[in-house]
One Martini backbone bead per residue (centre of mass of N, CA, C, O) as a GRO file, in nm:
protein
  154
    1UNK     BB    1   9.209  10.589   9.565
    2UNK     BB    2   9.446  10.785   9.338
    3UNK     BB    3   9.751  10.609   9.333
    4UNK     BB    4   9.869  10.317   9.222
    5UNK     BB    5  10.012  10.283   9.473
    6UNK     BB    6   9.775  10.247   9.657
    7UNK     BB    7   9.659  10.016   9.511
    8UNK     BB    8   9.884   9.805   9.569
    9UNK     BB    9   9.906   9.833   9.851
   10UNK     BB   10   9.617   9.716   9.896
   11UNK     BB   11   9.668   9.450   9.762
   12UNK     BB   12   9.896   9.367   9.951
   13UNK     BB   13   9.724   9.360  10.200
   14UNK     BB   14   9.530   9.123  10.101
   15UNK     BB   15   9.742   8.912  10.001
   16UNK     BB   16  10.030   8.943  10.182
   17UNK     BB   17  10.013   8.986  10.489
   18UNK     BB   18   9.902   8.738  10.593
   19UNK     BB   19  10.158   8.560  10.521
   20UNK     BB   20  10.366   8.816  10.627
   21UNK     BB   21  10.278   8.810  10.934
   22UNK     BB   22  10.270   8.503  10.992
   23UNK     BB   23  10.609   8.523  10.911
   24UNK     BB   24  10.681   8.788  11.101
   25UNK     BB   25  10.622   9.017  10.936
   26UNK     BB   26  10.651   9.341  10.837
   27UNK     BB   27  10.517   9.680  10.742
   28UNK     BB   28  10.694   9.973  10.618
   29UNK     BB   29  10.545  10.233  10.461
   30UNK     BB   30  10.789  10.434  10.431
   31UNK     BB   31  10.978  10.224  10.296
   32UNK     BB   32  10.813   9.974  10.089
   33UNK     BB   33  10.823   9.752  10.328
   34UNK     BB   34  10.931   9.409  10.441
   35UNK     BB   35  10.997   9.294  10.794
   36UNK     BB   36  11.284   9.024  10.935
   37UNK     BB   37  11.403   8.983  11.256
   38UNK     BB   38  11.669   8.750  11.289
   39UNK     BB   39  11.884   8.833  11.497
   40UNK     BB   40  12.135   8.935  11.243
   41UNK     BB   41  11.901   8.951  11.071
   42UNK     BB   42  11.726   9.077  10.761
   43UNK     BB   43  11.422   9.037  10.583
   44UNK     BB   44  11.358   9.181  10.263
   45UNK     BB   45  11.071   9.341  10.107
   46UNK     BB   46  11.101   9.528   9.809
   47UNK     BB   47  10.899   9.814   9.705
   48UNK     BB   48  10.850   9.927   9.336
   49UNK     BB   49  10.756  10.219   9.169
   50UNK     BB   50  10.659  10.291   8.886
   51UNK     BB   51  10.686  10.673   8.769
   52UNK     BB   52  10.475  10.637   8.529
   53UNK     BB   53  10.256  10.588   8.652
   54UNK     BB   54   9.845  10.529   8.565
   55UNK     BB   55   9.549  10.530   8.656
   56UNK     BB   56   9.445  10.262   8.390
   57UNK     BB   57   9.711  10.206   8.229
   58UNK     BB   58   9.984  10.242   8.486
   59UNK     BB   59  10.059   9.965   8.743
   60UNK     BB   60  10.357   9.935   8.855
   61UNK     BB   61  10.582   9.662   9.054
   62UNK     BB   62  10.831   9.559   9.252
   63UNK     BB   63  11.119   9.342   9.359
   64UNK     BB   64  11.314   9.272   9.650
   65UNK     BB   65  11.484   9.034   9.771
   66UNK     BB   66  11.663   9.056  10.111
   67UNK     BB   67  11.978   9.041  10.311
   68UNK     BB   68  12.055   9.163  10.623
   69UNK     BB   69  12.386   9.261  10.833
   70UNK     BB   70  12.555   9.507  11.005
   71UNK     BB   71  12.699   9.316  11.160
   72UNK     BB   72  12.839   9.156  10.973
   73UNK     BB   73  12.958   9.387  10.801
   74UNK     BB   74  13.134   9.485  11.042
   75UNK     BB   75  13.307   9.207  11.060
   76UNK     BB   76  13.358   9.191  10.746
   77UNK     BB   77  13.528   9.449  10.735
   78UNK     BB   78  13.739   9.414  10.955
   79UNK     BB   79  13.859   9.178  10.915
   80UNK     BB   80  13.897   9.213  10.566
   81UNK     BB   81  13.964   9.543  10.515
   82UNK     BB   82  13.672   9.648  10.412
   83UNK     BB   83  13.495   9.838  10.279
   84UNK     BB   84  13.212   9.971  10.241
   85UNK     BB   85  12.875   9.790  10.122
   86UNK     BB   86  12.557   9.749  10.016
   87UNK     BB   87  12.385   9.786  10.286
   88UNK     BB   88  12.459   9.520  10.411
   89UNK     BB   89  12.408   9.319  10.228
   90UNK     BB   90  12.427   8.939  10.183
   91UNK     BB   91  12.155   8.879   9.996
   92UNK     BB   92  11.997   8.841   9.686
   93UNK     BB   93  11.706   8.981   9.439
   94UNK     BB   94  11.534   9.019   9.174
   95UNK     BB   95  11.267   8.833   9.106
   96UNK     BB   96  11.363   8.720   8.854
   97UNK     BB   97  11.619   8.584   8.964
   98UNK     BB   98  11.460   8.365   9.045
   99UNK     BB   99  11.395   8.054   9.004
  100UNK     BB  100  11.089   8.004   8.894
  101UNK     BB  101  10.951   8.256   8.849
  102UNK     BB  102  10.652   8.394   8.780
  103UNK     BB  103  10.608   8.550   8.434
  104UNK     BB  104  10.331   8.605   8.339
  105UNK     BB  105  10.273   8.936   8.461
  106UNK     BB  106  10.561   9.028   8.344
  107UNK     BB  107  10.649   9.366   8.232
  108UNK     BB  108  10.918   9.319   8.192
  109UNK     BB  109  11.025   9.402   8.525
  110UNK     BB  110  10.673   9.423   8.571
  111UNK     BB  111  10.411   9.431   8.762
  112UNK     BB  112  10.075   9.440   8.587
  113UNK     BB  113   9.729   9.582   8.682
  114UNK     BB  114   9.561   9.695   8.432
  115UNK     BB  115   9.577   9.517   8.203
  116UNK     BB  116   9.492   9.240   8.433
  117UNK     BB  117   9.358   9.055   8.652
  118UNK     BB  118   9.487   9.169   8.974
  119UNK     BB  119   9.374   8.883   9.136
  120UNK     BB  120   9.615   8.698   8.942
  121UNK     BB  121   9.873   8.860   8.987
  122UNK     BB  122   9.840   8.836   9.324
  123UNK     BB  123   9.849   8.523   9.328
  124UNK     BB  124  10.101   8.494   9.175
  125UNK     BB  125  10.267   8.626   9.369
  126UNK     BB  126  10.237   8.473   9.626
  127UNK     BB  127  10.292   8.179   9.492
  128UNK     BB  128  10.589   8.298   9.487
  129UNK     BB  129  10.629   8.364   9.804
  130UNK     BB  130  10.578   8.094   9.900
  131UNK     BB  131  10.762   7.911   9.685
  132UNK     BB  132  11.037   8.127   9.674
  133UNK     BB  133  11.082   8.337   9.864
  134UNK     BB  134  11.057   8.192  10.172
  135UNK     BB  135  11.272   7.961  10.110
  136UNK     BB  136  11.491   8.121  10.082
  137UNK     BB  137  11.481   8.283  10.363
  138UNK     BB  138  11.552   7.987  10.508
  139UNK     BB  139  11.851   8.022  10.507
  140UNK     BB  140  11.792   8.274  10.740
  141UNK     BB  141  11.738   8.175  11.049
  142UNK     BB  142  12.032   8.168  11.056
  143UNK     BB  143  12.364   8.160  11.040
  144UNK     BB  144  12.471   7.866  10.993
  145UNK     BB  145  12.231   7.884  10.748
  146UNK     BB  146  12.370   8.062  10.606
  147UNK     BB  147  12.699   8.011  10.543
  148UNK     BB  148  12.594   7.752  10.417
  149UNK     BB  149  12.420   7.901  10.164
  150UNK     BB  150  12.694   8.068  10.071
  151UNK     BB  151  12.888   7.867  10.013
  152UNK     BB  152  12.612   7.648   9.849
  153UNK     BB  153  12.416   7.788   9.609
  154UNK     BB  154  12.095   7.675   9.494
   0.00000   0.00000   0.00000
């Protein structure tokens, strides 16, 4: 490992693989991203390197927890004569951005682990992502289940 990205992503492989392999997504290396496609709809989870990141002194990196659907999106410029916009993108957030998300390790708005514990970092990512980030995505398991929490998200 020489940098800290290398450093994250091999955490990331240990912490979140297999919980977030076991429903489904993949990791696409070159995207920085977990991806799960279920009909039209696809999950991401969308991994941010601080450009200053310095190995032993600043290892930050972040979350964008969000949901696509290019058909979706190409059915809603039609259908209401709208611009494209937002990458297709139909809802998400940045991981602060839900409630209840555990802030414990975050400093502004980045997990840092050069500075605590990296496996309680991680410990506290997972269990952010299996306790808030997953039932998030749980509303998008179908179109119907989307439609209906987009009408009235809680």
């Amino acid at each position: 490992m020489d940098t800290p990205s290398e450093k994250i992503v091999e955490l990331l492989e240990k912490y979140l693989h297999p919980l977030l392999e076991e429903k489904g997504f993949k990791y696409l290396k070159s995207q920085k991203r977990y991806k799960r496609k279920q009909g039209i709809l696809e999950s991401h989870i969308s991994i941010f390197f601080n450009r200053y990141n310095l190995l032993g002194s600043s290892e930050r990196f972040d979350l964008y927890l969000t949901v696509h659907s290019p058909k979706y999106r190409k059915w809603e410029m039609e259908f209401y004569d709208m611009e494209k916009r937002d990458l297709n993108r139909i809802s998400g957030a940045h991981m602060q951005d839900f409630k209840d998300w555990d802030m414990q390790y975050i400093e502004g708005s980045w997990y840092e682990i050069a500075k605590v514990d990296e496996g309680k970092v991680m410990q506290s990512l997972r269990a952010n992502i299996e306790n808030i980030g997953l039932p998030f995505f749980s509303h998008f398991d179908s179109l119907g289940a989307a439609v209906a929490y987009m009408k009235n998200p809680s």
